[in-house]
GROMACS .gro file of C-alpha atoms in nm:
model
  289
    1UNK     CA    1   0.000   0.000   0.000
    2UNK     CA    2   0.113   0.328  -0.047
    3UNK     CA    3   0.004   0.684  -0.064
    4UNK     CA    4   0.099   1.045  -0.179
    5UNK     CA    5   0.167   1.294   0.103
    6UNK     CA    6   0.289   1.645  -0.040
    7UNK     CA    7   0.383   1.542  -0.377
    8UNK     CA    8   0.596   1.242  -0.247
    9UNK     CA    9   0.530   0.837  -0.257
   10UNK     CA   10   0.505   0.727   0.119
   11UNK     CA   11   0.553   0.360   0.147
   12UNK     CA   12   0.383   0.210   0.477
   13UNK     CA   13   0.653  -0.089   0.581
   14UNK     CA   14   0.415  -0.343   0.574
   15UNK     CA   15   0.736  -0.538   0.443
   16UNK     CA   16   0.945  -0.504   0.712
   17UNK     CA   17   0.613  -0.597   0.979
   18UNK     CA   18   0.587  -0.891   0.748
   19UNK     CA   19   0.980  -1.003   0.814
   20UNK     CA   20   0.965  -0.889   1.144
   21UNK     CA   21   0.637  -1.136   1.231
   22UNK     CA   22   0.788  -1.420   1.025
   23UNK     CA   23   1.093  -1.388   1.236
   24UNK     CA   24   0.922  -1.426   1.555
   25UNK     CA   25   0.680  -1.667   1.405
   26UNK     CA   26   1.036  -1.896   1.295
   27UNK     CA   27   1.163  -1.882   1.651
   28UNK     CA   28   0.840  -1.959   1.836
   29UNK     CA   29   0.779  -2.272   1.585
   30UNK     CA   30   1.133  -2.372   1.661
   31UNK     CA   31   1.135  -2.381   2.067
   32UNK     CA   32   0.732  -2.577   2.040
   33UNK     CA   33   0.906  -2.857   1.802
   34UNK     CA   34   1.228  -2.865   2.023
   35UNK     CA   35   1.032  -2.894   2.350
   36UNK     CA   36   0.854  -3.147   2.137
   37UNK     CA   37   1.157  -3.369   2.112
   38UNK     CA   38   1.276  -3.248   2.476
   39UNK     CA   39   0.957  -3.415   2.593
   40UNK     CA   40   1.044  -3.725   2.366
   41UNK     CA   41   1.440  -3.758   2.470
   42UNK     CA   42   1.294  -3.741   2.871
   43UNK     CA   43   1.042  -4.018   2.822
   44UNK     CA   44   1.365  -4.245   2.846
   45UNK     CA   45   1.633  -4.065   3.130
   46UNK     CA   46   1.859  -4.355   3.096
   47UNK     CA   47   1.930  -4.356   2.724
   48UNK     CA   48   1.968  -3.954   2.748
   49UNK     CA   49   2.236  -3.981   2.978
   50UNK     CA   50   2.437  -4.250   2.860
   51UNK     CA   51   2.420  -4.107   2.496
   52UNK     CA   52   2.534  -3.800   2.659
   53UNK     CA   53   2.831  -3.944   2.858
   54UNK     CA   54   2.861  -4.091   2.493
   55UNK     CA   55   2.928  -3.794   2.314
   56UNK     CA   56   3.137  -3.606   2.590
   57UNK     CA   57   3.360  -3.882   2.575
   58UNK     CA   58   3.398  -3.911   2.234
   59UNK     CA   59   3.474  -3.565   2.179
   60UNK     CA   60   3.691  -3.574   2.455
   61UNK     CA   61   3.922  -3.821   2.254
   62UNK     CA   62   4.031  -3.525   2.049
   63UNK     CA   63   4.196  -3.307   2.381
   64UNK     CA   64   4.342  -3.670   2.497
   65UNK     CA   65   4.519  -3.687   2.168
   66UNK     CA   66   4.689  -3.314   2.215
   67UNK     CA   67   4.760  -3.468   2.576
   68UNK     CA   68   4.969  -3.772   2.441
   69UNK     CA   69   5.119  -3.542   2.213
   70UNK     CA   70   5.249  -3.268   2.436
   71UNK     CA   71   5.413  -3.572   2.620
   72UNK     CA   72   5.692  -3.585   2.402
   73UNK     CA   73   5.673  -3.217   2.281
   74UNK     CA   74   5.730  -2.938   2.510
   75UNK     CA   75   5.550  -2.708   2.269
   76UNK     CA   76   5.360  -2.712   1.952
   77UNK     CA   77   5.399  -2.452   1.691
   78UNK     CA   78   5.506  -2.208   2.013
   79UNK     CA   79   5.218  -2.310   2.194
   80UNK     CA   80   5.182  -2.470   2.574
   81UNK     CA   81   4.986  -2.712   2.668
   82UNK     CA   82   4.742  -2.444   2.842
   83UNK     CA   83   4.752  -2.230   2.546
   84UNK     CA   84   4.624  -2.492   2.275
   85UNK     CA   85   4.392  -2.578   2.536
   86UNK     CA   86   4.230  -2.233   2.548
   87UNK     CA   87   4.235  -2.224   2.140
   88UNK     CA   88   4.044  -2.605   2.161
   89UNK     CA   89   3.779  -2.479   2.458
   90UNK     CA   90   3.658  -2.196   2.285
   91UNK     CA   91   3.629  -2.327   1.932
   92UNK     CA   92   3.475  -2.684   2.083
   93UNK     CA   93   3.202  -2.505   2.283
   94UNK     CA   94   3.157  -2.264   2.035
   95UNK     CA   95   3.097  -2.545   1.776
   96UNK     CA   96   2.917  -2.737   2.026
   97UNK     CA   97   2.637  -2.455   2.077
   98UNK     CA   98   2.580  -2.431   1.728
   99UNK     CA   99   2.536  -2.802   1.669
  100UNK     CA  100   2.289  -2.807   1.954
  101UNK     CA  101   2.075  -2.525   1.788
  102UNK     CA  102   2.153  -2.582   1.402
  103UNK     CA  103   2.324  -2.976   1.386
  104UNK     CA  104   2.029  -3.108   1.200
  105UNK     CA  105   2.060  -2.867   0.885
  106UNK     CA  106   2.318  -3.141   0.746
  107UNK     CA  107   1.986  -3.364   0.695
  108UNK     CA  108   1.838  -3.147   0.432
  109UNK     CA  109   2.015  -3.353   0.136
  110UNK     CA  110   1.827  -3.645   0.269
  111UNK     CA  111   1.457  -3.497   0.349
  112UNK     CA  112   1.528  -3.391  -0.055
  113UNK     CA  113   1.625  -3.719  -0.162
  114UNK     CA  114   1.351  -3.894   0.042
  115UNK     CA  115   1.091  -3.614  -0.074
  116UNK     CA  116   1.017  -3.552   0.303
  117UNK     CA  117   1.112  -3.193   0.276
  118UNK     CA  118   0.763  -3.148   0.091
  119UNK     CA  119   0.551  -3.203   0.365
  120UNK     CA  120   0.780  -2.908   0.543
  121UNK     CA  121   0.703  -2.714   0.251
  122UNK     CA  122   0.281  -2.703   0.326
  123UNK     CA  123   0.296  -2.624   0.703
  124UNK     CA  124   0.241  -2.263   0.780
  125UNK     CA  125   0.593  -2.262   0.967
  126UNK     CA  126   0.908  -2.127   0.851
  127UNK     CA  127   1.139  -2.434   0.672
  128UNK     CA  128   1.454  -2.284   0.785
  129UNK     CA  129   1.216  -2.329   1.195
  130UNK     CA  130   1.128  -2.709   1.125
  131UNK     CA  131   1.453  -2.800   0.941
  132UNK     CA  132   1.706  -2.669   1.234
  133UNK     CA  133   1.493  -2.833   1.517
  134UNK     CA  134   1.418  -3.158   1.299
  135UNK     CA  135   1.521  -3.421   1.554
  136UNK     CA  136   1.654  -3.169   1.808
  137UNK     CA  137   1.930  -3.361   1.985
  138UNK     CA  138   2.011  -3.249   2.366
  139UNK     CA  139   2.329  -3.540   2.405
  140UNK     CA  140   2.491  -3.268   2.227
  141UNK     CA  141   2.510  -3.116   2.594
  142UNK     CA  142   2.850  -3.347   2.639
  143UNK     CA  143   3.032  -3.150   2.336
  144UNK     CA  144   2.988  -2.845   2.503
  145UNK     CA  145   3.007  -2.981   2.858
  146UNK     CA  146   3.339  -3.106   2.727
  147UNK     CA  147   3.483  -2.807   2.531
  148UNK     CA  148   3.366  -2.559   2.876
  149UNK     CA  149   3.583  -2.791   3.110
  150UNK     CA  150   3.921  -2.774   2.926
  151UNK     CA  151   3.858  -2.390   2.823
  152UNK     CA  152   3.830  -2.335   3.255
  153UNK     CA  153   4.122  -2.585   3.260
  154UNK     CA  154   4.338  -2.332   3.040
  155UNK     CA  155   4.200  -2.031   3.237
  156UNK     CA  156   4.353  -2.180   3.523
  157UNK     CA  157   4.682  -2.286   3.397
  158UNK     CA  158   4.744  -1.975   3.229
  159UNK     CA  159   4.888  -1.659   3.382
  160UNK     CA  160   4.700  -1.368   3.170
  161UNK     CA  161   4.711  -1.028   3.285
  162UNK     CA  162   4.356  -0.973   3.282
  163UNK     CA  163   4.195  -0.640   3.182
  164UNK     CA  164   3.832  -0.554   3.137
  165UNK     CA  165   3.835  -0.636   2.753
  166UNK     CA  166   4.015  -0.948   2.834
  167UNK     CA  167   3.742  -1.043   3.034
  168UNK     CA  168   3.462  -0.916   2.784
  169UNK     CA  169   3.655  -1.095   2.519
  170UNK     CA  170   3.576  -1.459   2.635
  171UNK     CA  171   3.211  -1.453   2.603
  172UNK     CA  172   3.229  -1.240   2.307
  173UNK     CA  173   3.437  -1.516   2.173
  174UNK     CA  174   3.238  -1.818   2.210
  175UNK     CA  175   2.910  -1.616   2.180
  176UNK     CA  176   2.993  -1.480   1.851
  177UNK     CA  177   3.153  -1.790   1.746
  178UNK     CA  178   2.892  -2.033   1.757
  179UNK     CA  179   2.685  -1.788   1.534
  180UNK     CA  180   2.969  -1.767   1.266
  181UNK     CA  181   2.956  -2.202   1.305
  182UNK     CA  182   2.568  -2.150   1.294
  183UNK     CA  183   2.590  -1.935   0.961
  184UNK     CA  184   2.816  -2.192   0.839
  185UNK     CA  185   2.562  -2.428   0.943
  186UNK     CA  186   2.278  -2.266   0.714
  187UNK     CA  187   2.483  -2.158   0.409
  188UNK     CA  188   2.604  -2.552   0.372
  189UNK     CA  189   2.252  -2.653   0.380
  190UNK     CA  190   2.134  -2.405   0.151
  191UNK     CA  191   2.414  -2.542  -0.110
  192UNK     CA  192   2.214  -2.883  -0.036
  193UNK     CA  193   1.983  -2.748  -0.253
  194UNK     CA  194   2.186  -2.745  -0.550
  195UNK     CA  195   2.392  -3.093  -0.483
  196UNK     CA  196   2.171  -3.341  -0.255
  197UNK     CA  197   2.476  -3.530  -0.120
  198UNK     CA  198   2.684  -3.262  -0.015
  199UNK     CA  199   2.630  -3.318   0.333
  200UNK     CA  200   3.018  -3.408   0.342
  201UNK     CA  201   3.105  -3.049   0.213
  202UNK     CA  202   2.923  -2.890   0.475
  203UNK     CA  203   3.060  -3.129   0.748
  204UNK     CA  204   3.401  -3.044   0.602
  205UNK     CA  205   3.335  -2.658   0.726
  206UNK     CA  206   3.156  -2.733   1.059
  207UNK     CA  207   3.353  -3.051   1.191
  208UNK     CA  208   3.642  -3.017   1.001
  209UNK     CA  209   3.652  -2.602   1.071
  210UNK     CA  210   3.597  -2.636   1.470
  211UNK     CA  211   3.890  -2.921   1.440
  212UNK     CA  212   4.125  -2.736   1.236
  213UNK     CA  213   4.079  -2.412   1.526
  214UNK     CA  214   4.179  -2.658   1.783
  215UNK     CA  215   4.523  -2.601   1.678
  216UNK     CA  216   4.753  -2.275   1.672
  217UNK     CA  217   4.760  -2.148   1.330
  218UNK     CA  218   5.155  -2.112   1.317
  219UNK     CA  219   5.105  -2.440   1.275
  220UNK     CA  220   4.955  -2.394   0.890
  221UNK     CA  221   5.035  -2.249   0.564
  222UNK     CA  222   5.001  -1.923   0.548
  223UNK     CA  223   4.761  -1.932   0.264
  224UNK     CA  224   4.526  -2.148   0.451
  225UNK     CA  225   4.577  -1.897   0.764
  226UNK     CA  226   4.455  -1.631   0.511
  227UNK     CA  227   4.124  -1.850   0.372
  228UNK     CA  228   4.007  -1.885   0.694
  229UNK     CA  229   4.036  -1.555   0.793
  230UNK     CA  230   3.897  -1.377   0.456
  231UNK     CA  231   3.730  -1.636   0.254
  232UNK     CA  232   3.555  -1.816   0.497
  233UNK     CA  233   3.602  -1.619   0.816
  234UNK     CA  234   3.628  -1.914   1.093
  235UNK     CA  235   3.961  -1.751   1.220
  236UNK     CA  236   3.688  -1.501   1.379
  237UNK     CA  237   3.561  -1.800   1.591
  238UNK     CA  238   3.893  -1.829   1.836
  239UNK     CA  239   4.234  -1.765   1.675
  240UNK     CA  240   4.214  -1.345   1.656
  241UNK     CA  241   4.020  -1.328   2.000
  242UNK     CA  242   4.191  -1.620   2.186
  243UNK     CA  243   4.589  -1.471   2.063
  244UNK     CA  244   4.441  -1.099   2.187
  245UNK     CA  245   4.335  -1.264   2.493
  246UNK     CA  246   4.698  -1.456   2.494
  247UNK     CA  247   4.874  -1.160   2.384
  248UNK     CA  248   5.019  -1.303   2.070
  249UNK     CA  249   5.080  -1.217   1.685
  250UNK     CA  250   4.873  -1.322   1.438
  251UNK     CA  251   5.070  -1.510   1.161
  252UNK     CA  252   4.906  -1.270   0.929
  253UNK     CA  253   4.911  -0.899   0.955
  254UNK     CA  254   4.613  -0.763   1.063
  255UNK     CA  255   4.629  -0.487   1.362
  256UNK     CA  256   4.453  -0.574   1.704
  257UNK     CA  257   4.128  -0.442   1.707
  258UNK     CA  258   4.020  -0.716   1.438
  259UNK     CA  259   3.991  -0.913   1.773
  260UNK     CA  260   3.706  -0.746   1.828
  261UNK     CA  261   3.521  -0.795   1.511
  262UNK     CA  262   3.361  -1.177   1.567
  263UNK     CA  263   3.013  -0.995   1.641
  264UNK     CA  264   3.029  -0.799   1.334
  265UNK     CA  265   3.166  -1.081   1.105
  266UNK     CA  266   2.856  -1.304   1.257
  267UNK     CA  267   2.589  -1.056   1.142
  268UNK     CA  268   2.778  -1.035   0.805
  269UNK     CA  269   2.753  -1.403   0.768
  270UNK     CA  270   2.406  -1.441   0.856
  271UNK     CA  271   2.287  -1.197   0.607
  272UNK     CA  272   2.477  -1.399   0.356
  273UNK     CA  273   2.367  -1.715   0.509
  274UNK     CA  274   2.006  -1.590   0.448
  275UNK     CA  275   2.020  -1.498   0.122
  276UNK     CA  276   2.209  -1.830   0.024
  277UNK     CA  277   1.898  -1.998   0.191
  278UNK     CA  278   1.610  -1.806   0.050
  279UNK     CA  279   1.801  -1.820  -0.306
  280UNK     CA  280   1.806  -2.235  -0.261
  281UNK     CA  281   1.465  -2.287  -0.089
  282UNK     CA  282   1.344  -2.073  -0.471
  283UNK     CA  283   1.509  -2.306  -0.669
  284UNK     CA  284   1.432  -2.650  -0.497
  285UNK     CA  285   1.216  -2.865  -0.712
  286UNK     CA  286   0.980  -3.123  -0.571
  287UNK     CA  287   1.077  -3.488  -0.599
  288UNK     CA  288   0.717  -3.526  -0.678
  289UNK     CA  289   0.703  -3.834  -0.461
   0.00000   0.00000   0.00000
């Protein structure tokens, strides 16, 4: 609708009302189908909490293996013990966060395949809503139970001189991280669209990006230090804000203050992320099953 007020076109924003009560609409339909499969994961205590003990120590495996290492190094790439450890707690529970909230986007290529995404398609309810809470899975707990206990590990092993945006920067970090993982998350299943069985690419992003930050990047080439800080911006997750926090260089030239751009890079890859997903969900043909 529109109308003319002193020779000029006045728009009413009925668009951005529209967006606004989709948004809300999305997040209320996602908390009703994950306290639908909250409800559904209780019914059987037991099994939750051995699948969780499951998964925190099976993630754990991955800090045992920089443990066995470190006994016959004293340091890795110029890294302690305590400082790798700090790198792997913020990137694990940063990853593990946005696998609670988002893990089930990598089962798009398969609700395509299977011609299940369809019946998404007709219910009044965002897809992006049903799609991210699709099986909602709360053993993922252990992941991030996991990646919290060695991150307060390093904390205490470390000697930091601690100032106010020291302090600031650790929830900043894992906050802001686990929405960079998240738009990761969306953008790979949004690509699903295109190639069904890409699941694996996606993975190789979200498991293979929070493994790859468990590591100091001295340890890499510089022009994979570079991609992940300006193609696809996962150094924003832990390596800028975990070497400000350490007080170390980063192995590409950048001045300090880009520490403090994780929020900023998170919003930026949302937007993208959205657009990636509304361009996909257009194109997606029905299997016609």
């Amino acid at each position: 609708m529109a109308e003319v007020r002193a020779g000029r076109e006045v728009r009413e924003p009925e668009t951005e009302f529209a967006e606004r009560s989709r948004l809300v609409e999305g997040v209320r339909a996602y908390g009703l189908i994950v306290a639908m499969w909250l409800r559904s994961t209780m019914a059987y205590r037991a099994s939750f909490v051995m699948t969780a003990l499951g998964n925190f120590l099976v993630t754990g495996f991955d800090f045992v293996t920089i443990m066995l290492m470190f006994g016959h190094v004293d340091a890795l790439g110029g890294f302690t013990l305590p400082e790798i450890a700090l790198l792997y707690g913020a990137s694990a529970t940063a990853f593990g966060l946005s696998d609670l909230v988002l893990g089930s986007m990598d089962r798009l290529g398969r609700r395509m395949r299977d011609g299940t995404l369809d019946t998404l398609l007709v219910r009044p309810v965002p897809v992006l809503a049903q799609v991210a809470a699709d099986r909602f899975a709360l053993r993922r707990l252990g992941r991030i139970t996991q990646g919290l206990l060695v991150l307060g590990y390093a904390l205490l092993a470390l000697d930091i001189g601690w100032t106010p945006l020291k302090v600031v920067m650790l929830p900043l970090m894992v906050l802001s991280g686990a929405a960079i993982f998240g738009a990761v998350f969306v953008a790979g299943a949004a690509f699903q669209f295109y190639a069904q069985d890409a699941s694996e690419v996606q993975s190789a992003f979200t498991y293979g990006g929070t493994t790859l930050l468990q590591y100091p990047p001295s340890i890499f080439a510089q022009d994979l230090v570079r991609g992940v800080t300006f193609v696809v911006p996962l150094a924003f997750v832990s390596w800028l804000p975990a070497l400000y926090v350490l007080g170390r260089d980063y192995p590409v030239d950048l001045p300090r203050w880009v520490a403090f751009l994780p929020p900023v890079v998170a919003a930026v890859c949302w937007v993208l992320a959205g657009l990636a997903w509304r361009a996909g969900l257009r194109a997606y043909r029905s299997t016609g099953s």
